[in-house]
PDB file of N, CA and C and ligand atoms in Angstrom:
ATOM      1  N   MET A   1      13.145  -1.485  10.348  1.00  0.00           N
ATOM      2  CA  MET A   1      12.802  -0.178  11.025  1.00  0.00           C
ATOM      3  C   MET A   1      13.005   0.497   9.690  1.00  0.00           C
ATOM      4  N   ASP A   2      12.513   1.557   9.347  1.00  0.00           N
ATOM      5  CA  ASP A   2      13.427   2.572   8.648  1.00  0.00           C
ATOM      6  C   ASP A   2      12.370   4.056   8.961  1.00  0.00           C
ATOM      7  N   GLY A   3      12.167   4.223   9.999  1.00  0.00           N
ATOM      8  CA  GLY A   3      11.827   5.065  10.806  1.00  0.00           C
ATOM      9  C   GLY A   3       9.395   5.480  10.605  1.00  0.00           C
ATOM     10  N   HIS A   4       9.570   4.276  11.066  1.00  0.00           N
ATOM     11  CA  HIS A   4       7.753   3.882  11.317  1.00  0.00           C
ATOM     12  C   HIS A   4       7.396   3.126  11.776  1.00  0.00           C
ATOM     13  N   ALA A   5       8.186   3.289  13.102  1.00  0.00           N
ATOM     14  CA  ALA A   5       8.000   2.522  14.139  1.00  0.00           C
ATOM     15  C   ALA A   5       6.288   2.901  14.286  1.00  0.00           C
ATOM     16  N   ASP A   6       5.936   3.808  14.073  1.00  0.00           N
ATOM     17  CA  ASP A   6       4.442   4.463  15.167  1.00  0.00           C
ATOM     18  C   ASP A   6       2.914   3.723  13.952  1.00  0.00           C
ATOM     19  N   GLU A   7       3.852   3.533  13.031  1.00  0.00           N
ATOM     20  CA  GLU A   7       2.844   2.805  12.129  1.00  0.00           C
ATOM     21  C   GLU A   7       2.174   1.813  11.896  1.00  0.00           C
ATOM     22  N   HIS A   8       0.582   1.664  11.502  1.00  0.00           N
ATOM     23  CA  HIS A   8       0.414   0.099  12.112  1.00  0.00           C
ATOM     24  C   HIS A   8       1.100  -1.061  10.425  1.00  0.00           C
ATOM     25  N   PHE A   9       1.782  -1.601  10.535  1.00  0.00           N
ATOM     26  CA  PHE A   9       2.039  -2.307   9.334  1.00  0.00           C
ATOM     27  C   PHE A   9       0.851  -3.428   9.209  1.00  0.00           C
ATOM     28  N   ILE A  10       0.684  -4.099   7.892  1.00  0.00           N
ATOM     29  CA  ILE A  10      -0.105  -5.121   7.178  1.00  0.00           C
ATOM     30  C   ILE A  10       0.721  -6.391   6.330  1.00  0.00           C
ATOM     31  N   PRO A  11       0.548  -6.862   6.537  1.00  0.00           N
ATOM     32  CA  PRO A  11       1.233  -8.197   5.946  1.00  0.00           C
ATOM     33  C   PRO A  11       0.542  -8.479   3.919  1.00  0.00           C
ATOM     34  N   VAL A  12       1.192  -7.708   2.601  1.00  0.00           N
ATOM     35  CA  VAL A  12       0.626  -7.803   1.267  1.00  0.00           C
ATOM     36  C   VAL A  12       1.195  -8.847   0.636  1.00  0.00           C
ATOM     37  N   ALA A  13       2.592  -8.959   1.090  1.00  0.00           N
ATOM     38  CA  ALA A  13       2.585 -10.035  -0.070  1.00  0.00           C
ATOM     39  C   ALA A  13       3.889 -10.709  -0.133  1.00  0.00           C
ATOM     40  N   ARG A  14       4.668 -11.416  -0.261  1.00  0.00           N
ATOM     41  CA  ARG A  14       6.127 -12.838  -0.409  1.00  0.00           C
ATOM     42  C   ARG A  14       6.823 -11.255  -0.946  1.00  0.00           C
ATOM     43  N   LEU A  15       8.003 -11.838  -0.597  1.00  0.00           N
ATOM     44  CA  LEU A  15       9.385 -10.824  -1.364  1.00  0.00           C
ATOM     45  C   LEU A  15       8.514 -12.372  -3.266  1.00  0.00           C
ATOM     46  N   ALA A  16       9.046 -13.212  -3.589  1.00  0.00           N
ATOM     47  CA  ALA A  16       8.714 -13.728  -3.791  1.00  0.00           C
ATOM     48  C   ALA A  16       7.299 -13.810  -5.127  1.00  0.00           C
ATOM     49  N   GLN A  17       6.465 -12.865  -4.297  1.00  0.00           N
ATOM     50  CA  GLN A  17       5.167 -12.666  -5.270  1.00  0.00           C
ATOM     51  C   GLN A  17       4.877 -11.452  -6.244  1.00  0.00           C
ATOM     52  N   LEU A  18       6.487 -11.146  -5.853  1.00  0.00           N
ATOM     53  CA  LEU A  18       6.796  -9.277  -6.866  1.00  0.00           C
ATOM     54  C   LEU A  18       6.933 -10.200  -8.271  1.00  0.00           C
ATOM     55  N   ASP A  19       7.367  -9.162  -9.320  1.00  0.00           N
ATOM     56  CA  ASP A  19       6.982  -9.346 -10.830  1.00  0.00           C
ATOM     57  C   ASP A  19       9.017  -9.281 -11.090  1.00  0.00           C
ATOM     58  N   GLU A  20       8.850  -9.469 -12.536  1.00  0.00           N
ATOM     59  CA  GLU A  20      10.568  -9.729 -12.529  1.00  0.00           C
ATOM     60  C   GLU A  20      10.499  -8.063 -12.895  1.00  0.00           C
ATOM     61  N   ARG A  21      10.098  -7.230 -12.666  1.00  0.00           N
ATOM     62  CA  ARG A  21      10.182  -5.421 -12.570  1.00  0.00           C
ATOM     63  C   ARG A  21      10.527  -5.181 -10.778  1.00  0.00           C
ATOM     64  N   GLY A  22       9.906  -6.227 -10.122  1.00  0.00           N
ATOM     65  CA  GLY A  22      10.311  -5.860  -8.805  1.00  0.00           C
ATOM     66  C   GLY A  22       8.539  -5.217  -8.088  1.00  0.00           C
ATOM     67  N   ARG A  23       7.317  -5.974  -8.641  1.00  0.00           N
ATOM     68  CA  ARG A  23       5.951  -5.556  -8.707  1.00  0.00           C
ATOM     69  C   ARG A  23       4.898  -6.359  -8.520  1.00  0.00           C
ATOM     70  N   ALA A  24       3.859  -5.944  -7.918  1.00  0.00           N
ATOM     71  CA  ALA A  24       2.502  -6.005  -7.632  1.00  0.00           C
ATOM     72  C   ALA A  24       1.849  -5.156  -7.002  1.00  0.00           C
ATOM     73  N   VAL A  25       0.924  -5.662  -7.113  1.00  0.00           N
ATOM     74  CA  VAL A  25      -0.934  -4.588  -6.992  1.00  0.00           C
ATOM     75  C   VAL A  25      -0.920  -5.829  -5.432  1.00  0.00           C
ATOM     76  N   VAL A  26      -1.585  -4.970  -4.397  1.00  0.00           N
ATOM     77  CA  VAL A  26      -1.993  -6.024  -2.961  1.00  0.00           C
ATOM     78  C   VAL A  26      -3.114  -4.530  -3.006  1.00  0.00           C
ATOM     79  N   ARG A  27      -4.082  -5.297  -1.904  1.00  0.00           N
ATOM     80  CA  ARG A  27      -4.687  -4.667  -1.255  1.00  0.00           C
ATOM     81  C   ARG A  27      -4.520  -4.111  -0.106  1.00  0.00           C
ATOM     82  N   VAL A  28      -5.060  -2.755   0.498  1.00  0.00           N
ATOM     83  CA  VAL A  28      -4.348  -2.744   1.477  1.00  0.00           C
ATOM     84  C   VAL A  28      -5.268  -2.140   2.062  1.00  0.00           C
ATOM     85  N   GLY A  29      -6.630  -2.470   3.273  1.00  0.00           N
ATOM     86  CA  GLY A  29      -7.660  -1.445   3.295  1.00  0.00           C
ATOM     87  C   GLY A  29      -8.477  -2.000   2.624  1.00  0.00           C
ATOM     88  N   GLU A  30      -8.971  -0.551   1.791  1.00  0.00           N
ATOM     89  CA  GLU A  30     -10.355  -0.326   0.493  1.00  0.00           C
ATOM     90  C   GLU A  30      -9.762   0.116  -0.519  1.00  0.00           C
ATOM     91  N   GLU A  31      -7.614   0.464  -0.570  1.00  0.00           N
ATOM     92  CA  GLU A  31      -7.786   0.547  -1.682  1.00  0.00           C
ATOM     93  C   GLU A  31      -6.614  -0.217  -2.238  1.00  0.00           C
ATOM     94  N   TRP A  32      -6.135   0.076  -3.603  1.00  0.00           N
ATOM     95  CA  TRP A  32      -5.415  -0.902  -4.661  1.00  0.00           C
ATOM     96  C   TRP A  32      -3.746   0.035  -4.592  1.00  0.00           C
ATOM     97  N   VAL A  33      -2.785  -1.048  -4.306  1.00  0.00           N
ATOM     98  CA  VAL A  33      -1.500  -0.692  -3.945  1.00  0.00           C
ATOM     99  C   VAL A  33      -0.761  -0.609  -4.703  1.00  0.00           C
ATOM    100  N   ALA A  34      -0.286  -0.477  -5.807  1.00  0.00           N
ATOM    101  CA  ALA A  34       0.883  -0.732  -6.442  1.00  0.00           C
ATOM    102  C   ALA A  34       2.378  -0.512  -5.657  1.00  0.00           C
ATOM    103  N   LEU A  35       2.920  -2.132  -5.922  1.00  0.00           N
ATOM    104  CA  LEU A  35       5.105  -2.031  -4.926  1.00  0.00           C
ATOM    105  C   LEU A  35       6.071  -1.784  -6.500  1.00  0.00           C
ATOM    106  N   VAL A  36       6.202  -0.245  -5.477  1.00  0.00           N
ATOM    107  CA  VAL A  36       7.393  -0.718  -6.905  1.00  0.00           C
ATOM    108  C   VAL A  36       9.297  -0.871  -6.634  1.00  0.00           C
ATOM    109  N   ARG A  37       9.786  -1.058  -7.696  1.00  0.00           N
ATOM    110  CA  ARG A  37      11.246  -1.638  -6.876  1.00  0.00           C
ATOM    111  C   ARG A  37      11.845  -0.574  -7.489  1.00  0.00           C
ATOM    112  N   VAL A  38      12.561   0.452  -6.789  1.00  0.00           N
ATOM    113  CA  VAL A  38      13.563   0.997  -7.664  1.00  0.00           C
ATOM    114  C   VAL A  38      15.061   0.924  -6.405  1.00  0.00           C
ATOM    115  N   ASP A  39      16.109   1.023  -7.413  1.00  0.00           N
ATOM    116  CA  ASP A  39      17.451   0.557  -6.327  1.00  0.00           C
ATOM    117  C   ASP A  39      16.875  -0.593  -5.890  1.00  0.00           C
ATOM    118  N   GLY A  40      16.774  -1.285  -6.179  1.00  0.00           N
ATOM    119  CA  GLY A  40      16.147  -2.851  -4.394  1.00  0.00           C
ATOM    120  C   GLY A  40      14.907  -2.122  -3.699  1.00  0.00           C
ATOM    121  N   ARG A  41      15.090  -1.152  -3.491  1.00  0.00           N
ATOM    122  CA  ARG A  41      13.719  -0.780  -2.435  1.00  0.00           C
ATOM    123  C   ARG A  41      12.906  -0.572  -2.707  1.00  0.00           C
ATOM    124  N   LEU A  42      11.678  -1.097  -1.879  1.00  0.00           N
ATOM    125  CA  LEU A  42      10.320  -1.308  -2.598  1.00  0.00           C
ATOM    126  C   LEU A  42       9.184  -0.311  -1.810  1.00  0.00           C
ATOM    127  N   HIS A  43       8.851   0.779  -2.896  1.00  0.00           N
ATOM    128  CA  HIS A  43       7.655   1.591  -2.187  1.00  0.00           C
ATOM    129  C   HIS A  43       5.697   1.386  -2.641  1.00  0.00           C
ATOM    130  N   ALA A  44       5.427   1.613  -2.126  1.00  0.00           N
ATOM    131  CA  ALA A  44       4.068   1.820  -1.918  1.00  0.00           C
ATOM    132  C   ALA A  44       3.222   2.599  -2.407  1.00  0.00           C
ATOM    133  N   VAL A  45       2.742   3.092  -3.975  1.00  0.00           N
ATOM    134  CA  VAL A  45       1.772   4.386  -4.513  1.00  0.00           C
ATOM    135  C   VAL A  45       1.017   3.598  -4.944  1.00  0.00           C
ATOM    136  N   GLN A  46      -0.306   4.827  -4.359  1.00  0.00           N
ATOM    137  CA  GLN A  46      -1.762   4.206  -5.140  1.00  0.00           C
ATOM    138  C   GLN A  46      -2.229   3.922  -6.218  1.00  0.00           C
ATOM    139  N   GLN A  47      -2.150   2.618  -6.425  1.00  0.00           N
ATOM    140  CA  GLN A  47      -2.373   1.949  -7.591  1.00  0.00           C
ATOM    141  C   GLN A  47      -3.329   2.847  -9.067  1.00  0.00           C
ATOM    142  N   ALA A  48      -4.521   3.566  -8.614  1.00  0.00           N
ATOM    143  CA  ALA A  48      -5.409   4.172  -9.623  1.00  0.00           C
ATOM    144  C   ALA A  48      -4.524   5.588  -9.635  1.00  0.00           C
ATOM    145  N   CYS A  49      -4.273   5.897 -11.128  1.00  0.00           N
ATOM    146  CA  CYS A  49      -3.059   7.271 -11.419  1.00  0.00           C
ATOM    147  C   CYS A  49      -4.554   8.225 -10.965  1.00  0.00           C
ATOM    148  N   PRO A  50      -4.211   9.641  -9.995  1.00  0.00           N
ATOM    149  CA  PRO A  50      -5.420  10.846  -9.475  1.00  0.00           C
ATOM    150  C   PRO A  50      -5.784  11.647 -11.082  1.00  0.00           C
ATOM    151  N   HIS A  51      -5.121  10.563 -12.923  1.00  0.00           N
ATOM    152  CA  HIS A  51      -6.102  11.748 -13.389  1.00  0.00           C
ATOM    153  C   HIS A  51      -7.451  11.194 -13.966  1.00  0.00           C
ATOM    154  N   ARG A  52      -6.540   9.367 -14.139  1.00  0.00           N
ATOM    155  CA  ARG A  52      -8.445   9.085 -14.654  1.00  0.00           C
ATOM    156  C   ARG A  52      -8.155   7.515 -14.481  1.00  0.00           C
ATOM    157  N   GLY A  53      -7.146   7.444 -13.759  1.00  0.00           N
ATOM    158  CA  GLY A  53      -7.728   5.605 -13.067  1.00  0.00           C
ATOM    159  C   GLY A  53      -6.509   4.543 -13.912  1.00  0.00           C
ATOM    160  N   GLY A  54      -5.613   5.577 -14.209  1.00  0.00           N
ATOM    161  CA  GLY A  54      -4.953   4.307 -14.911  1.00  0.00           C
ATOM    162  C   GLY A  54      -4.083   3.766 -13.841  1.00  0.00           C
ATOM    163  N   PRO A  55      -2.885   2.473 -14.471  1.00  0.00           N
ATOM    164  CA  PRO A  55      -2.804   2.021 -13.656  1.00  0.00           C
ATOM    165  C   PRO A  55      -1.775   1.848 -13.604  1.00  0.00           C
ATOM    166  N   LEU A  56      -0.781   2.533 -12.477  1.00  0.00           N
ATOM    167  CA  LEU A  56      -0.150   2.902 -12.555  1.00  0.00           C
ATOM    168  C   LEU A  56       0.768   1.985 -12.043  1.00  0.00           C
ATOM    169  N   SER A  57       1.022   0.780 -11.429  1.00  0.00           N
ATOM    170  CA  SER A  57       1.846  -0.398 -11.864  1.00  0.00           C
ATOM    171  C   SER A  57       2.398  -0.279 -12.841  1.00  0.00           C
ATOM    172  N   GLU A  58       2.364  -0.465 -13.658  1.00  0.00           N
ATOM    173  CA  GLU A  58       2.040  -1.045 -15.580  1.00  0.00           C
ATOM    174  C   GLU A  58       2.755   0.412 -16.843  1.00  0.00           C
ATOM    175  N   GLY A  59       2.913   1.060 -15.294  1.00  0.00           N
ATOM    176  CA  GLY A  59       3.860   2.369 -16.103  1.00  0.00           C
ATOM    177  C   GLY A  59       5.314   1.880 -16.333  1.00  0.00           C
ATOM    178  N   ASP A  60       5.940   2.912 -17.157  1.00  0.00           N
ATOM    179  CA  ASP A  60       7.373   2.596 -17.274  1.00  0.00           C
ATOM    180  C   ASP A  60       7.564   3.613 -16.373  1.00  0.00           C
ATOM    181  N   GLN A  61       9.134   2.966 -15.774  1.00  0.00           N
ATOM    182  CA  GLN A  61       9.781   3.865 -14.390  1.00  0.00           C
ATOM    183  C   GLN A  61      11.084   4.109 -15.276  1.00  0.00           C
ATOM    184  N   ASP A  62      11.424   5.529 -14.167  1.00  0.00           N
ATOM    185  CA  ASP A  62      12.806   6.326 -14.860  1.00  0.00           C
ATOM    186  C   ASP A  62      12.987   7.190 -13.519  1.00  0.00           C
ATOM    187  N   GLY A  63      14.280   5.736 -13.099  1.00  0.00           N
ATOM    188  CA  GLY A  63      14.780   5.865 -11.360  1.00  0.00           C
ATOM    189  C   GLY A  63      13.359   5.905 -10.549  1.00  0.00           C
ATOM    190  N   CYS A  64      13.169   7.075 -10.098  1.00  0.00           N
ATOM    191  CA  CYS A  64      12.504   7.566  -9.078  1.00  0.00           C
ATOM    192  C   CYS A  64      11.190   7.724  -9.802  1.00  0.00           C
ATOM    193  N   LEU A  65      11.092   7.626 -11.029  1.00  0.00           N
ATOM    194  CA  LEU A  65       9.533   8.172 -11.130  1.00  0.00           C
ATOM    195  C   LEU A  65       8.424   7.592 -11.545  1.00  0.00           C
ATOM    196  N   LEU A  66       7.414   7.153 -11.952  1.00  0.00           N
ATOM    197  CA  LEU A  66       6.932   6.201 -12.012  1.00  0.00           C
ATOM    198  C   LEU A  66       5.605   6.932 -13.361  1.00  0.00           C
ATOM    199  N   TYR A  67       5.832   6.778 -14.334  1.00  0.00           N
ATOM    200  CA  TYR A  67       4.866   6.919 -15.628  1.00  0.00           C
ATOM    201  C   TYR A  67       3.417   6.520 -15.826  1.00  0.00           C
ATOM    202  N   CYS A  68       2.499   6.648 -15.518  1.00  0.00           N
ATOM    203  CA  CYS A  68       0.797   6.201 -15.310  1.00  0.00           C
ATOM    204  C   CYS A  68       1.076   6.080 -16.867  1.00  0.00           C
ATOM    205  N   PRO A  69       0.970   4.470 -17.675  1.00  0.00           N
ATOM    206  CA  PRO A  69       0.446   3.652 -19.016  1.00  0.00           C
ATOM    207  C   PRO A  69      -0.477   4.266 -19.758  1.00  0.00           C
ATOM    208  N   LEU A  70      -1.645   5.335 -19.586  1.00  0.00           N
ATOM    209  CA  LEU A  70      -2.308   5.986 -19.698  1.00  0.00           C
ATOM    210  C   LEU A  70      -2.088   7.533 -20.638  1.00  0.00           C
ATOM    211  N   HIS A  71      -1.594   8.213 -19.439  1.00  0.00           N
ATOM    212  CA  HIS A  71      -0.782   9.792 -20.542  1.00  0.00           C
ATOM    213  C   HIS A  71       0.356  10.230 -20.117  1.00  0.00           C
ATOM    214  N   ALA A  72       1.002   8.866 -19.338  1.00  0.00           N
ATOM    215  CA  ALA A  72       2.343   9.257 -19.143  1.00  0.00           C
ATOM    216  C   ALA A  72       2.354  10.638 -18.106  1.00  0.00           C
ATOM    217  N   TRP A  73       1.601  10.776 -16.942  1.00  0.00           N
ATOM    218  CA  TRP A  73       1.981  11.422 -15.755  1.00  0.00           C
ATOM    219  C   TRP A  73       2.924  10.761 -14.705  1.00  0.00           C
ATOM    220  N   ALA A  74       3.943  11.431 -14.788  1.00  0.00           N
ATOM    221  CA  ALA A  74       4.813  10.827 -14.066  1.00  0.00           C
ATOM    222  C   ALA A  74       4.854  11.600 -12.244  1.00  0.00           C
ATOM    223  N   PHE A  75       5.027   9.513 -11.888  1.00  0.00           N
ATOM    224  CA  PHE A  75       4.895  10.365 -10.198  1.00  0.00           C
ATOM    225  C   PHE A  75       6.899  10.206  -9.122  1.00  0.00           C
ATOM    226  N   ASP A  76       6.558  10.516  -8.569  1.00  0.00           N
ATOM    227  CA  ASP A  76       7.877  10.275  -7.645  1.00  0.00           C
ATOM    228  C   ASP A  76       7.576   9.136  -6.638  1.00  0.00           C
ATOM    229  N   VAL A  77       7.863   7.566  -6.794  1.00  0.00           N
ATOM    230  CA  VAL A  77       7.823   7.179  -6.460  1.00  0.00           C
ATOM    231  C   VAL A  77       7.833   7.263  -4.467  1.00  0.00           C
ATOM    232  N   ARG A  78       8.771   7.972  -4.461  1.00  0.00           N
ATOM    233  CA  ARG A  78       9.319   8.401  -2.679  1.00  0.00           C
ATOM    234  C   ARG A  78       8.354   8.868  -2.145  1.00  0.00           C
ATOM    235  N   THR A  79       7.727  10.567  -3.036  1.00  0.00           N
ATOM    236  CA  THR A  79       6.220  11.601  -2.390  1.00  0.00           C
ATOM    237  C   THR A  79       5.291  11.493  -2.667  1.00  0.00           C
ATOM    238  N   GLY A  80       4.649  11.446  -4.098  1.00  0.00           N
ATOM    239  CA  GLY A  80       3.838  11.139  -4.470  1.00  0.00           C
ATOM    240  C   GLY A  80       3.944  11.962  -4.866  1.00  0.00           C
ATOM    241  N   ASP A  81       4.692  12.731  -5.254  1.00  0.00           N
ATOM    242  CA  ASP A  81       4.689  14.205  -5.785  1.00  0.00           C
ATOM    243  C   ASP A  81       4.713  13.998  -7.880  1.00  0.00           C
ATOM    244  N   SER A  82       4.566  14.612  -8.535  1.00  0.00           N
ATOM    245  CA  SER A  82       3.900  14.779 -10.139  1.00  0.00           C
ATOM    246  C   SER A  82       5.037  16.110 -10.640  1.00  0.00           C
ATOM    247  N   PRO A  83       6.337  15.672 -10.901  1.00  0.00           N
ATOM    248  CA  PRO A  83       7.271  16.339 -11.255  1.00  0.00           C
ATOM    249  C   PRO A  83       6.188  17.132 -12.812  1.00  0.00           C
ATOM    250  N   THR A  84       5.925  17.003 -13.336  1.00  0.00           N
ATOM    251  CA  THR A  84       5.782  16.151 -14.641  1.00  0.00           C
ATOM    252  C   THR A  84       4.194  17.808 -14.502  1.00  0.00           C
ATOM    253  N   HIS A  85       3.060  17.032 -13.741  1.00  0.00           N
ATOM    254  CA  HIS A  85       2.255  17.847 -13.687  1.00  0.00           C
ATOM    255  C   HIS A  85       1.952  18.477 -12.388  1.00  0.00           C
ATOM    256  N   PRO A  86       2.429  19.710 -11.907  1.00  0.00           N
ATOM    257  CA  PRO A  86       2.393  20.331 -10.717  1.00  0.00           C
ATOM    258  C   PRO A  86       1.196  20.559  -9.797  1.00  0.00           C
ATOM    259  N   GLY A  87       0.927  19.645  -8.580  1.00  0.00           N
ATOM    260  CA  GLY A  87      -0.654  19.761  -7.538  1.00  0.00           C
ATOM    261  C   GLY A  87      -0.833  18.264  -8.278  1.00  0.00           C
ATOM    262  N   ALA A  88      -0.491  17.522  -8.295  1.00  0.00           N
ATOM    263  CA  ALA A  88      -1.131  15.512  -8.961  1.00  0.00           C
ATOM    264  C   ALA A  88      -0.369  15.643  -8.073  1.00  0.00           C
ATOM    265  N   ARG A  89      -0.780  14.191  -7.128  1.00  0.00           N
ATOM    266  CA  ARG A  89      -0.085  14.063  -6.044  1.00  0.00           C
ATOM    267  C   ARG A  89      -1.024  11.683  -6.344  1.00  0.00           C
ATOM    268  N   VAL A  90      -0.062  11.626  -5.677  1.00  0.00           N
ATOM    269  CA  VAL A  90      -0.579  10.292  -5.344  1.00  0.00           C
ATOM    270  C   VAL A  90      -0.718   9.333  -4.028  1.00  0.00           C
ATOM    271  N   ARG A  91      -1.184   9.362  -3.321  1.00  0.00           N
ATOM    272  CA  ARG A  91      -0.966   8.740  -1.630  1.00  0.00           C
ATOM    273  C   ARG A  91       0.108   7.524  -1.711  1.00  0.00           C
ATOM    274  N   ILE A  92       1.029   7.591  -1.044  1.00  0.00           N
ATOM    275  CA  ILE A  92       1.928   6.753  -0.433  1.00  0.00           C
ATOM    276  C   ILE A  92       2.186   6.639   0.511  1.00  0.00           C
ATOM    277  N   TYR A  93       2.850   4.960   1.345  1.00  0.00           N
ATOM    278  CA  TYR A  93       2.462   4.025   2.658  1.00  0.00           C
ATOM    279  C   TYR A  93       3.720   3.998   2.730  1.00  0.00           C
ATOM    280  N   ALA A  94       4.058   4.130   3.314  1.00  0.00           N
ATOM    281  CA  ALA A  94       5.421   3.430   3.870  1.00  0.00           C
ATOM    282  C   ALA A  94       5.478   2.036   3.915  1.00  0.00           C
ATOM    283  N   VAL A  95       6.518   1.342   3.847  1.00  0.00           N
ATOM    284  CA  VAL A  95       7.210  -0.398   2.901  1.00  0.00           C
ATOM    285  C   VAL A  95       8.250  -0.889   4.485  1.00  0.00           C
ATOM    286  N   ARG A  96       8.040  -2.123   4.677  1.00  0.00           N
ATOM    287  CA  ARG A  96       9.443  -2.534   4.957  1.00  0.00           C
ATOM    288  C   ARG A  96       9.032  -4.393   4.880  1.00  0.00           C
ATOM    289  N   VAL A  97      10.428  -4.904   4.683  1.00  0.00           N
ATOM    290  CA  VAL A  97      10.807  -6.864   4.387  1.00  0.00           C
ATOM    291  C   VAL A  97      11.248  -6.878   5.675  1.00  0.00           C
ATOM    292  N   ILE A  98      10.387  -8.153   6.155  1.00  0.00           N
ATOM    293  CA  ILE A  98      10.400  -8.124   7.656  1.00  0.00           C
ATOM    294  C   ILE A  98      10.735 -10.391   7.191  1.00  0.00           C
ATOM    295  N   GLY A  99      11.345 -10.881   7.191  1.00  0.00           N
ATOM    296  CA  GLY A  99      12.087 -11.831   6.698  1.00  0.00           C
ATOM    297  C   GLY A  99      11.714 -11.718   4.629  1.00  0.00           C
ATOM    298  N   ASP A 100      10.088 -12.750   4.266  1.00  0.00           N
ATOM    299  CA  ASP A 100      10.801 -12.610   3.046  1.00  0.00           C
ATOM    300  C   ASP A 100       9.198 -11.145   2.914  1.00  0.00           C
ATOM    301  N   GLU A 101       8.978 -11.307   3.584  1.00  0.00           N
ATOM    302  CA  GLU A 101       7.142 -10.682   4.068  1.00  0.00           C
ATOM    303  C   GLU A 101       6.998  -9.563   3.860  1.00  0.00           C
ATOM    304  N   ILE A 102       6.704  -8.810   2.739  1.00  0.00           N
ATOM    305  CA  ILE A 102       6.471  -7.093   2.735  1.00  0.00           C
ATOM    306  C   ILE A 102       5.153  -7.008   3.297  1.00  0.00           C
ATOM    307  N   GLN A 103       5.679  -5.352   4.074  1.00  0.00           N
ATOM    308  CA  GLN A 103       4.602  -4.974   4.206  1.00  0.00           C
ATOM    309  C   GLN A 103       4.399  -3.243   4.274  1.00  0.00           C
ATOM    310  N   VAL A 104       3.080  -3.290   4.282  1.00  0.00           N
ATOM    311  CA  VAL A 104       2.935  -1.817   3.908  1.00  0.00           C
ATOM    312  C   VAL A 104       1.793  -1.254   5.111  1.00  0.00           C
ATOM    313  N   ALA A 105       1.898   0.280   5.002  1.00  0.00           N
ATOM    314  CA  ALA A 105       1.191   1.177   6.185  1.00  0.00           C
ATOM    315  C   ALA A 105      -0.474   1.263   5.882  1.00  0.00           C
ATOM    316  N   ALA A 106      -0.460   0.743   6.866  1.00  0.00           N
ATOM    317  CA  ALA A 106      -2.105   0.274   6.504  1.00  0.00           C
ATOM    318  C   ALA A 106      -2.924   1.807   6.216  1.00  0.00           C
ATOM    319  N   SER A 107      -2.131   2.557   6.541  1.00  0.00           N
ATOM    320  CA  SER A 107      -2.932   3.680   6.023  1.00  0.00           C
ATOM    321  C   SER A 107      -2.116   4.776   5.378  1.00  0.00           C
ATOM    322  N   GLY A 108      -1.967   5.207   4.396  1.00  0.00           N
ATOM    323  CA  GLY A 108      -1.211   6.100   3.583  1.00  0.00           C
ATOM    324  C   GLY A 108      -1.590   7.617   3.632  1.00  0.00           C
ATOM    325  N   ARG A 109      -0.836   8.171   2.752  1.00  0.00           N
ATOM    326  CA  ARG A 109      -0.594   9.720   2.958  1.00  0.00           C
ATOM    327  C   ARG A 109       0.278  10.172   1.268  1.00  0.00           C
ATOM    328  N   LEU A 110      -1.302  11.606   1.627  1.00  0.00           N
ATOM    329  CA  LEU A 110      -0.912  12.690   0.445  1.00  0.00           C
ATOM    330  C   LEU A 110       0.453  13.363   0.821  1.00  0.00           C
ATOM    331  N   PRO A 111       0.866  13.423  -0.135  1.00  0.00           N
ATOM    332  CA  PRO A 111       2.078  14.752   0.172  1.00  0.00           C
ATOM    333  C   PRO A 111       1.215  16.274  -0.147  1.00  0.00           C
ATOM    334  N   ALA A 112       1.978  17.258   0.986  1.00  0.00           N
ATOM    335  CA  ALA A 112       1.356  18.221   1.415  1.00  0.00           C
ATOM    336  C   ALA A 112       0.980  18.924  -0.583  1.00  0.00           C
ATOM    337  N   PRO A 113      -0.028  19.324  -0.549  1.00  0.00           N
ATOM    338  CA  PRO A 113      -0.993  20.216  -1.689  1.00  0.00           C
ATOM    339  C   PRO A 113      -0.293  21.309  -2.255  1.00  0.00           C
TER     340      PRO A 113
HETATM  341  S1  FES B 201      -5.258   8.408 -16.217  1.00  0.00           S
HETATM  342 FE1  FES B 201      -2.618   7.997 -15.665  1.00  0.00          FE
HETATM  343  S2  FES B 201      -2.077  10.608 -17.311  1.00  0.00           S
HETATM  344 FE2  FES B 201      -3.913  10.021 -17.587  1.00  0.00          FE
END
C-alpha cells in the first residue's frame, strides 16, 4: 500500500508486459493511460497530451519529467504539472503492484490549477 487504501484499484497489466523502458499503455475506464517507470517506481498519467493529443508514453524522459514527442511540453509524472508550460496538466493515477500484477486507481485526478 502506498497511502491510497481508500481508492478502487483495477488490474491493468503484468510487470512482464512493460517494455524495455518500463512503459505500457493501458485502458482505465474510458481513458488510455501511460505507465512510466522512474527509478524503479511506476507512475500512471493520461496518455493523451493536453496540448494536441500527443502520445506521452512515447516521449523522452528526464528523471520524473516526461516530454511529449510532438512539441516537447514536459510533465512531471508524480504531480501531473508541467514545469515548461505552467497551467498545463495531465491526469495522474495511483499505481500499485501486487505480485506481478499492476493495478491502477480507477479514477485519476488532475493537479490543482
Ligand atoms: S501535442 Fe504534446 S506538446 Fe503538442
